[in-house]
PDB file of C-alpha atoms in Angstrom:
ATOM      1  CA  ILE A 420      32.197  -0.769 -17.207  1.00  0.00           C
ATOM      2  CA  THR A 421      31.591   2.377 -14.940  1.00  0.00           C
ATOM      3  CA  LEU A 422      28.225   1.276 -14.372  1.00  0.00           C
ATOM      4  CA  TYR A 423      29.260  -2.448 -13.605  1.00  0.00           C
ATOM      5  CA  PHE A 424      31.693  -1.417 -10.993  1.00  0.00           C
ATOM      6  CA  LEU A 425      30.011   1.356  -9.643  1.00  0.00           C
ATOM      7  CA  ASP A 426      29.556   1.478  -5.841  1.00  0.00           C
ATOM      8  CA  TRP A 427      25.884   2.636  -5.957  1.00  0.00           C
ATOM      9  CA  ASN A 428      26.063   3.244  -1.909  1.00  0.00           C
ATOM     10  CA  GLN A 429      27.970   6.611  -3.054  1.00  0.00           C
ATOM     11  CA  LEU A 430      24.520   7.626  -4.895  1.00  0.00           C
ATOM     12  CA  ARG A 431      22.319   7.310  -1.962  1.00  0.00           C
ATOM     13  CA  GLY A 432      22.476  10.840  -0.827  1.00  0.00           C
ATOM     14  CA  SER A 433      21.823  12.216  -4.197  1.00  0.00           C
ATOM     15  CA  ILE A 434      18.600   9.571  -4.329  1.00  0.00           C
ATOM     16  CA  SER A 435      17.591  10.937  -1.056  1.00  0.00           C
ATOM     17  CA  ARG A 436      17.902  14.348  -1.724  1.00  0.00           C
ATOM     18  CA  TYR A 437      15.775  14.269  -5.564  1.00  0.00           C
ATOM     19  CA  ALA A 438      13.001  12.204  -3.381  1.00  0.00           C
ATOM     20  CA  SER A 439      12.806  14.445  -0.806  1.00  0.00           C
ATOM     21  CA  GLN A 440      12.681  17.477  -3.079  1.00  0.00           C
ATOM     22  CA  ARG A 441      10.037  15.815  -5.489  1.00  0.00           C
ATOM     23  CA  TYR A 442       7.699  14.350  -2.622  1.00  0.00           C
ATOM     24  CA  GLY A 443       8.126  17.274  -0.100  1.00  0.00           C
ATOM     25  CA  ARG A 444       9.145  15.465   2.774  1.00  0.00           C
ATOM     26  CA  PRO A 445      12.420  13.586   4.117  1.00  0.00           C
ATOM     27  CA  VAL A 446      13.204  10.731   2.346  1.00  0.00           C
ATOM     28  CA  ARG A 447      16.468   8.826   3.097  1.00  0.00           C
ATOM     29  CA  ILE A 448      18.174   5.610   2.343  1.00  0.00           C
ATOM     30  CA  GLU A 449      19.945   4.475   5.567  1.00  0.00           C
ATOM     31  CA  GLY A 450      21.145   0.867   4.561  1.00  0.00           C
ATOM     32  CA  ASP A 451      23.088  -0.689   1.373  1.00  0.00           C
ATOM     33  CA  LEU A 452      21.685   0.277  -2.181  1.00  0.00           C
ATOM     34  CA  LYS A 453      22.644  -2.508  -4.314  1.00  0.00           C
ATOM     35  CA  VAL A 454      21.629  -2.459  -8.313  1.00  0.00           C
ATOM     36  CA  ASP A 455      22.354  -5.295 -10.924  1.00  0.00           C
ATOM     37  CA  LEU A 456      21.633  -3.990 -14.146  1.00  0.00           C
ATOM     38  CA  PHE A 457      23.347  -6.750 -16.360  1.00  0.00           C
ATOM     39  CA  ARG A 458      20.570  -9.057 -16.301  1.00  0.00           C
ATOM     40  CA  ARG A 459      17.079  -8.783 -18.494  1.00  0.00           C
ATOM     41  CA  GLN A 460      15.375  -8.355 -15.400  1.00  0.00           C
ATOM     42  CA  PRO A 461      17.751  -5.633 -13.446  1.00  0.00           C
ATOM     43  CA  HIS A 462      17.370  -6.200  -9.515  1.00  0.00           C
ATOM     44  CA  VAL A 463      17.480  -2.894  -7.054  1.00  0.00           C
ATOM     45  CA  SER A 464      18.016  -3.711  -3.466  1.00  0.00           C
ATOM     46  CA  VAL A 465      17.531  -1.220  -0.976  1.00  0.00           C
ATOM     47  CA  GLY A 466      17.996  -1.438   2.902  1.00  0.00           C
ATOM     48  CA  GLY A 467      16.347   0.965   5.440  1.00  0.00           C
ATOM     49  CA  ILE A 468      14.086   3.189   3.558  1.00  0.00           C
ATOM     50  CA  PHE A 469      12.450   6.218   5.600  1.00  0.00           C
ATOM     51  CA  VAL A 470       9.919   8.168   4.484  1.00  0.00           C
ATOM     52  CA  GLY A 471       9.332  11.193   6.744  1.00  0.00           C
ATOM     53  CA  ASN A 472       5.519  13.159   7.023  1.00  0.00           C
ATOM     54  CA  PRO A 473       4.989  16.893   6.085  1.00  0.00           C
ATOM     55  CA  ALA A 474       6.195  19.410   8.485  1.00  0.00           C
ATOM     56  CA  TRP A 475       2.544  19.675   9.785  1.00  0.00           C
ATOM     57  CA  ALA A 476       2.117  16.362  11.047  1.00  0.00           C
ATOM     58  CA  THR A 477       2.953  15.506  14.656  1.00  0.00           C
ATOM     59  CA  GLN A 478       4.777  12.384  14.043  1.00  0.00           C
ATOM     60  CA  THR A 479       7.719  12.483  12.160  1.00  0.00           C
ATOM     61  CA  GLN A 480       8.062   9.349  10.579  1.00  0.00           C
ATOM     62  CA  ALA A 481       5.392   8.583   7.636  1.00  0.00           C
ATOM     63  CA  ALA A 482       7.146   4.842   6.733  1.00  0.00           C
ATOM     64  CA  ARG A 483       9.827   2.743   7.220  1.00  0.00           C
ATOM     65  CA  ILE A 484      10.725  -0.534   5.392  1.00  0.00           C
ATOM     66  CA  ARG A 485      13.809  -2.516   6.461  1.00  0.00           C
ATOM     67  CA  GLN A 486      14.562  -3.979   3.108  1.00  0.00           C
ATOM     68  CA  THR A 487      12.852  -3.467  -0.243  1.00  0.00           C
ATOM     69  CA  ASP A 488      13.821  -5.407  -3.419  1.00  0.00           C
ATOM     70  CA  ILE A 489      12.408  -5.052  -6.584  1.00  0.00           C
ATOM     71  CA  GLU A 490      12.988  -6.096 -10.206  1.00  0.00           C
ATOM     72  CA  PHE A 491      11.990  -4.462 -13.479  1.00  0.00           C
ATOM     73  CA  ARG A 492      11.981  -5.529 -16.959  1.00  0.00           C
ATOM     74  CA  LEU A 493      14.506  -3.964 -19.047  1.00  0.00           C
ATOM     75  CA  TRP A 494      13.057  -4.186 -22.438  1.00  0.00           C
ATOM     76  CA  PRO A 495       9.675  -2.159 -21.730  1.00  0.00           C
ATOM     77  CA  ALA A 496      11.645   0.140 -19.511  1.00  0.00           C
ATOM     78  CA  LEU A 497      13.561   1.570 -22.372  1.00  0.00           C
ATOM     79  CA  PHE A 498      10.400   2.557 -24.092  1.00  0.00           C
ATOM     80  CA  GLY A 499       8.808   3.718 -21.110  1.00  0.00           C
ATOM     81  CA  THR A 500       6.664   1.087 -19.798  1.00  0.00           C
ATOM     82  CA  ILE A 501       7.553  -0.008 -16.276  1.00  0.00           C
ATOM     83  CA  ILE A 502       6.257  -3.913 -15.415  1.00  0.00           C
ATOM     84  CA  LEU A 503       7.882  -5.182 -12.199  1.00  0.00           C
ATOM     85  CA  PRO A 504       8.449  -9.139 -12.004  1.00  0.00           C
ATOM     86  CA  LEU A 505       8.956  -8.776  -8.073  1.00  0.00           C
ATOM     87  CA  VAL A 506       8.387  -6.117  -5.479  1.00  0.00           C
ATOM     88  CA  ALA A 507       8.904  -7.301  -1.852  1.00  0.00           C
ATOM     89  CA  PHE A 508       9.226  -5.550   1.243  1.00  0.00           C
ATOM     90  CA  ASP A 509      10.210  -6.810   4.525  1.00  0.00           C
ATOM     91  CA  GLN A 510       8.840  -5.247   7.597  1.00  0.00           C
ATOM     92  CA  PRO A 511       7.268  -2.382   6.475  1.00  0.00           C
ATOM     93  CA  ASP A 512       5.639   0.348   8.799  1.00  0.00           C
ATOM     94  CA  ILE A 513       3.112   2.609   7.509  1.00  0.00           C
ATOM     95  CA  LEU A 514       1.468   5.516   9.172  1.00  0.00           C
ATOM     96  CA  VAL A 515      -1.570   7.018   7.298  1.00  0.00           C
ATOM     97  CA  VAL A 516      -2.918  10.502   9.080  1.00  0.00           C
ATOM     98  CA  ARG A 517      -5.792  12.619   7.845  1.00  0.00           C
ATOM     99  CA  THR A 518      -6.247  15.683   9.952  1.00  0.00           C
ATOM    100  CA  PRO A 519      -9.982  17.417  10.448  1.00  0.00           C
ATOM    101  CA  ASP A 520      -9.438  19.830   7.814  1.00  0.00           C
ATOM    102  CA  GLY A 521      -8.883  17.122   5.271  1.00  0.00           C
ATOM    103  CA  ARG A 522      -5.299  16.892   4.833  1.00  0.00           C
ATOM    104  CA  THR A 523      -3.380  13.582   4.311  1.00  0.00           C
ATOM    105  CA  ASN A 524       0.187  12.396   4.393  1.00  0.00           C
ATOM    106  CA  TRP A 525      -0.281  10.609   1.717  1.00  0.00           C
ATOM    107  CA  ASP A 526      -0.701  13.512  -0.514  1.00  0.00           C
ATOM    108  CA  SER A 527       2.750  14.916  -2.188  1.00  0.00           C
ATOM    109  CA  GLN A 528       3.480  18.061  -2.582  1.00  0.00           C
ATOM    110  CA  GLY A 529       5.612  17.887  -5.749  1.00  0.00           C
ATOM    111  CA  ALA A 530       4.106  14.812  -7.199  1.00  0.00           C
ATOM    112  CA  SER A 531       1.538  14.680  -9.961  1.00  0.00           C
ATOM    113  CA  LYS A 532      -1.847  13.621  -9.091  1.00  0.00           C
ATOM    114  CA  THR A 533      -1.954  10.022 -10.962  1.00  0.00           C
ATOM    115  CA  GLY A 534      -4.330   8.529  -8.306  1.00  0.00           C
ATOM    116  CA  TRP A 535      -3.738   5.050  -7.126  1.00  0.00           C
ATOM    117  CA  ARG A 536      -2.471   3.611  -9.991  1.00  0.00           C
ATOM    118  CA  ILE A 537       0.743   1.417  -9.638  1.00  0.00           C
ATOM    119  CA  PRO A 538       2.736  -0.670 -12.021  1.00  0.00           C
ATOM    120  CA  PRO A 539       1.914  -3.878 -12.916  1.00  0.00           C
ATOM    121  CA  ILE A 540       3.454  -6.286 -10.270  1.00  0.00           C
ATOM    122  CA  GLN A 541       3.598 -10.171 -10.939  1.00  0.00           C
ATOM    123  CA  ARG A 542       4.977 -11.276  -7.767  1.00  0.00           C
ATOM    124  CA  PHE A 543       3.911  -9.005  -4.340  1.00  0.00           C
ATOM    125  CA  LEU A 544       5.485 -10.308  -1.473  1.00  0.00           C
ATOM    126  CA  VAL A 545       5.036  -8.686   2.312  1.00  0.00           C
ATOM    127  CA  ARG A 546       6.558  -9.931   5.368  1.00  0.00           C
ATOM    128  CA  ASP A 547       5.809  -8.862   8.698  1.00  0.00           C
ATOM    129  CA  GLY A 548       4.114  -5.576   8.077  1.00  0.00           C
ATOM    130  CA  HIS A 549       2.192  -3.377  10.043  1.00  0.00           C
ATOM    131  CA  VAL A 550      -0.005  -0.417   9.230  1.00  0.00           C
ATOM    132  CA  GLU A 551      -1.446   2.546  11.618  1.00  0.00           C
ATOM    133  CA  ILE A 552      -4.297   4.575  10.555  1.00  0.00           C
ATOM    134  CA  ASP A 553      -5.243   7.862  12.461  1.00  0.00           C
ATOM    135  CA  ASP A 554      -8.191   9.422  10.220  1.00  0.00           C
ATOM    136  CA  ALA A 555      -9.964  12.659  12.268  1.00  0.00           C
ATOM    137  CA  VAL A 556     -12.377  12.686   9.663  1.00  0.00           C
ATOM    138  CA  ARG A 557     -13.418   9.408   9.867  1.00  0.00           C
ATOM    139  CA  ARG A 558     -12.854   9.196  13.570  1.00  0.00           C
ATOM    140  CA  LEU A 559     -10.755   5.814  12.713  1.00  0.00           C
ATOM    141  CA  LYS A 560      -7.620   4.599  14.638  1.00  0.00           C
ATOM    142  CA  PHE A 561      -6.330   1.512  13.658  1.00  0.00           C
ATOM    143  CA  LEU A 562      -3.449  -0.795  14.184  1.00  0.00           C
ATOM    144  CA  GLY A 563      -3.039  -3.563  11.938  1.00  0.00           C
ATOM    145  CA  ALA A 564      -0.842  -6.366  10.100  1.00  0.00           C
ATOM    146  CA  ILE A 565      -0.074  -6.770   6.638  1.00  0.00           C
ATOM    147  CA  SER A 566       1.329  -9.829   4.758  1.00  0.00           C
ATOM    148  CA  SER A 567       1.489 -11.733   1.418  1.00  0.00           C
ATOM    149  CA  ARG A 568       4.283 -14.196   1.202  1.00  0.00           C
ATOM    150  CA  GLU A 569       5.303 -17.451  -0.509  1.00  0.00           C
ATOM    151  CA  ASN A 570       5.372 -20.662   1.300  1.00  0.00           C
ATOM    152  CA  ALA A 571       8.733 -22.945   1.501  1.00  0.00           C
ATOM    153  CA  GLY A 572       7.202 -24.859  -1.505  1.00  0.00           C
ATOM    154  CA  GLY A 573       6.876 -21.910  -4.070  1.00  0.00           C
ATOM    155  CA  LYS A 574       3.430 -21.646  -3.477  1.00  0.00           C
ATOM    156  CA  ALA A 575       1.622 -18.026  -2.781  1.00  0.00           C
ATOM    157  CA  ALA A 576      -0.240 -17.600   0.756  1.00  0.00           C
ATOM    158  CA  ALA A 577      -3.081 -15.337   0.500  1.00  0.00           C
ATOM    159  CA  PHE A 578      -3.181 -11.642   1.118  1.00  0.00           C
ATOM    160  CA  GLN A 579      -4.057 -10.477   4.495  1.00  0.00           C
ATOM    161  CA  LEU A 580      -4.728  -7.570   6.428  1.00  0.00           C
ATOM    162  CA  ASN A 581      -6.071  -7.689  10.048  1.00  0.00           C
ATOM    163  CA  GLY A 582      -6.461  -5.505  13.035  1.00  0.00           C
ATOM    164  CA  THR A 583      -8.362  -3.363  15.331  1.00  0.00           C
ATOM    165  CA  GLY A 584      -8.898   0.129  16.725  1.00  0.00           C
ATOM    166  CA  THR A 585     -11.947   2.022  17.280  1.00  0.00           C
ATOM    167  CA  ILE A 586     -14.109   4.145  15.283  1.00  0.00           C
ATOM    168  CA  ASN A 587     -16.264   7.158  16.560  1.00  0.00           C
ATOM    169  CA  ALA A 588     -15.455   5.824  20.202  1.00  0.00           C
ATOM    170  CA  ASN A 589     -16.581   2.407  19.089  1.00  0.00           C
ATOM    171  CA  SER A 590     -14.444  -0.668  18.762  1.00  0.00           C
ATOM    172  CA  PHE A 591     -13.219  -1.648  15.141  1.00  0.00           C
ATOM    173  CA  LEU A 592     -12.448  -4.957  13.829  1.00  0.00           C
ATOM    174  CA  ALA A 593     -11.101  -5.820  10.266  1.00  0.00           C
ATOM    175  CA  ASP A 594     -10.393  -8.608   8.769  1.00  0.00           C
ATOM    176  CA  VAL A 595      -9.373  -8.726   4.943  1.00  0.00           C
ATOM    177  CA  HIS A 596      -8.375 -11.446   2.434  1.00  0.00           C
ATOM    178  CA  GLY A 597      -7.245 -11.264  -1.123  1.00  0.00           C
ATOM    179  CA  GLY A 598      -5.960 -14.153  -3.569  1.00  0.00           C
ATOM    180  CA  PRO A 599      -2.388 -14.683  -3.964  1.00  0.00           C
ATOM    181  CA  LEU A 600      -0.422 -11.957  -5.083  1.00  0.00           C
ATOM    182  CA  ILE A 601       1.414 -13.740  -7.551  1.00  0.00           C
ATOM    183  CA  ASN A 602       1.308 -14.172 -11.158  1.00  0.00           C
ATOM    184  CA  VAL A 603      -1.508 -11.315 -10.923  1.00  0.00           C
ATOM    185  CA  ASP A 604      -3.335 -10.974 -14.510  1.00  0.00           C
ATOM    186  CA  GLN A 605      -4.085  -7.060 -14.912  1.00  0.00           C
ATOM    187  CA  SER A 606      -7.156  -8.556 -17.632  1.00  0.00           C
ATOM    188  CA  ARG A 607      -8.732 -10.378 -14.792  1.00  0.00           C
ATOM    189  CA  PRO A 608     -10.327  -8.941 -11.498  1.00  0.00           C
ATOM    190  CA  TYR A 609      -8.653  -9.460  -8.125  1.00  0.00           C
ATOM    191  CA  ALA A 610     -10.714 -10.716  -5.522  1.00  0.00           C
ATOM    192  CA  PHE A 611     -10.996  -9.890  -1.759  1.00  0.00           C
ATOM    193  CA  ASN A 612     -13.000 -10.137   1.265  1.00  0.00           C
ATOM    194  CA  ALA A 613     -13.571  -8.369   4.249  1.00  0.00           C
ATOM    195  CA  ASP A 614     -15.255  -8.679   7.461  1.00  0.00           C
ATOM    196  CA  ILE A 615     -15.606  -5.514   9.469  1.00  0.00           C
ATOM    197  CA  HIS A 616     -17.161  -4.763  12.941  1.00  0.00           C
ATOM    198  CA  ALA A 617     -17.499  -1.375  13.957  1.00  0.00           C
ATOM    199  CA  GLY A 618     -19.417  -0.797  17.336  1.00  0.00           C
ATOM    200  CA  PRO A 619     -22.934  -2.521  16.590  1.00  0.00           C
ATOM    201  CA  THR A 620     -22.522  -2.372  12.988  1.00  0.00           C
ATOM    202  CA  HIS A 621     -21.168  -5.417  10.589  1.00  0.00           C
ATOM    203  CA  ALA A 622     -20.448  -5.483   7.276  1.00  0.00           C
ATOM    204  CA  VAL A 623     -19.172  -8.391   4.925  1.00  0.00           C
ATOM    205  CA  VAL A 624     -18.038  -7.408   1.525  1.00  0.00           C
ATOM    206  CA  ASN A 625     -17.134  -9.323  -1.331  1.00  0.00           C
ATOM    207  CA  GLY A 626     -15.129  -7.282  -4.132  1.00  0.00           C
ATOM    208  CA  GLN A 627     -13.038  -7.272  -6.632  1.00  0.00           C
ATOM    209  CA  VAL A 628     -10.577  -4.765  -7.874  1.00  0.00           C
ATOM    210  CA  THR A 629     -11.275  -4.874 -11.684  1.00  0.00           C
ATOM    211  CA  HIS A 630      -8.109  -3.710 -13.164  1.00  0.00           C
ATOM    212  CA  PRO A 631      -5.183  -5.042 -10.407  1.00  0.00           C
ATOM    213  CA  PHE A 632      -3.272  -2.463  -9.038  1.00  0.00           C
ATOM    214  CA  ARG A 633      -5.601   0.273 -10.146  1.00  0.00           C
ATOM    215  CA  LEU A 634      -6.800   0.749  -6.733  1.00  0.00           C
ATOM    216  CA  ASP A 635      -9.525   3.795  -7.478  1.00  0.00           C
ATOM    217  CA  LEU A 636     -11.405   1.046  -9.651  1.00  0.00           C
ATOM    218  CA  PHE A 637     -13.351  -1.440  -7.833  1.00  0.00           C
ATOM    219  CA  ASN A 638     -16.781  -3.216  -7.313  1.00  0.00           C
ATOM    220  CA  ALA A 639     -18.334  -4.732  -4.379  1.00  0.00           C
ATOM    221  CA  ARG A 640     -21.001  -6.883  -2.927  1.00  0.00           C
ATOM    222  CA  VAL A 641     -21.986  -5.334   0.471  1.00  0.00           C
ATOM    223  CA  SER A 642     -23.994  -7.337   3.576  1.00  0.00           C
ATOM    224  CA  ALA A 643     -24.472  -5.175   6.856  1.00  0.00           C
ATOM    225  CA  THR A 644     -26.439  -4.821   9.747  1.00  0.00           C
ATOM    226  CA  GLY A 645     -27.105  -2.355  12.735  1.00  0.00           C
ATOM    227  CA  GLN A 646     -28.778  -0.478  15.070  1.00  0.00           C
ATOM    228  CA  SER A 647     -29.109   2.765  12.627  1.00  0.00           C
ATOM    229  CA  LEU A 648     -28.085   3.611   8.912  1.00  0.00           C
ATOM    230  CA  SER A 649     -26.581   6.690  10.343  1.00  0.00           C
ATOM    231  CA  GLU A 650     -23.855   4.778  11.560  1.00  0.00           C
ATOM    232  CA  LEU A 651     -22.689   3.644   8.610  1.00  0.00           C
ATOM    233  CA  TYR A 652     -21.212   7.349   7.688  1.00  0.00           C
ATOM    234  CA  TYR A 653     -17.694   6.642   9.525  1.00  0.00           C
ATOM    235  CA  LEU A 654     -17.311   3.558   7.170  1.00  0.00           C
ATOM    236  CA  THR A 655     -18.848   4.686   3.758  1.00  0.00           C
ATOM    237  CA  GLY A 656     -18.418   8.568   4.310  1.00  0.00           C
ATOM    238  CA  ILE A 657     -21.932   8.534   3.068  1.00  0.00           C
ATOM    239  CA  ALA A 658     -24.558  10.658   5.427  1.00  0.00           C
ATOM    240  CA  LEU A 659     -27.763   8.497   5.975  1.00  0.00           C
ATOM    241  CA  PRO A 660     -30.620   9.103   8.229  1.00  0.00           C
ATOM    242  CA  GLY A 661     -30.956   7.348  11.490  1.00  0.00           C
ATOM    243  CA  THR A 662     -33.184   4.779  11.212  1.00  0.00           C
ATOM    244  CA  SER A 663     -34.430   1.889  13.559  1.00  0.00           C
ATOM    245  CA  PRO A 664     -32.089  -1.570  13.227  1.00  0.00           C
ATOM    246  CA  TYR A 665     -31.761  -2.576   9.785  1.00  0.00           C
ATOM    247  CA  GLN A 666     -30.245  -5.123   7.412  1.00  0.00           C
ATOM    248  CA  LEU A 667     -28.774  -4.152   4.351  1.00  0.00           C
ATOM    249  CA  ASN A 668     -27.946  -5.862   0.772  1.00  0.00           C
ATOM    250  CA  GLY A 669     -26.525  -3.996  -2.413  1.00  0.00           C
ATOM    251  CA  LEU A 670     -23.736  -3.416  -4.734  1.00  0.00           C
TER     252      LEU A 670
END
């Protein structure tokens, strides 16, 4: 009875303080917090999530999300297995930073090192998302837009990430497409394509995330052309020798 009539907004401060301590940065819930536990798939709705940067970062905001809706399966959760039938972000605004000495704003001080592993998600929707990357190691500055949504008829639109910027003082354009992020099967690879222009370098990538939402496991076929193999360093992080104009194909 207490949980049914509980005003979850009263817990925003406690949840924010716990998350701030756990992840070593400011975390706030600035909007309404609504939780409906009395259903087979409990629903959590959070308005106005703010995530700050570590103290060393020059910009205070790492992420802000206007509205977040999450559903999870109750029975598996009781036994420690998280399955998310729905994750929806409305107007997420994300900043990714890496300093010249390798510090990143996505590493958490208090969180365990679990890599890029995300619980299984059956419907992943993003509306009007924006991402900014400031990577001093790759000399990359990038502004992009993200979307993955369902049409009015219920069919899913493909995942899209596209934007522009600079890399090593050259122009940088990226256009990434993937299949619909709805009813994604963990046992089947998730395919994506990328078309990247970095100055005189042009790379086309046809890849697969071998286990969806395990972003540290993927394979890809790459076709690239450019003036010198050494220019691929800022895209791949691999030091290659200077060469004459080349055409490269590989896995």
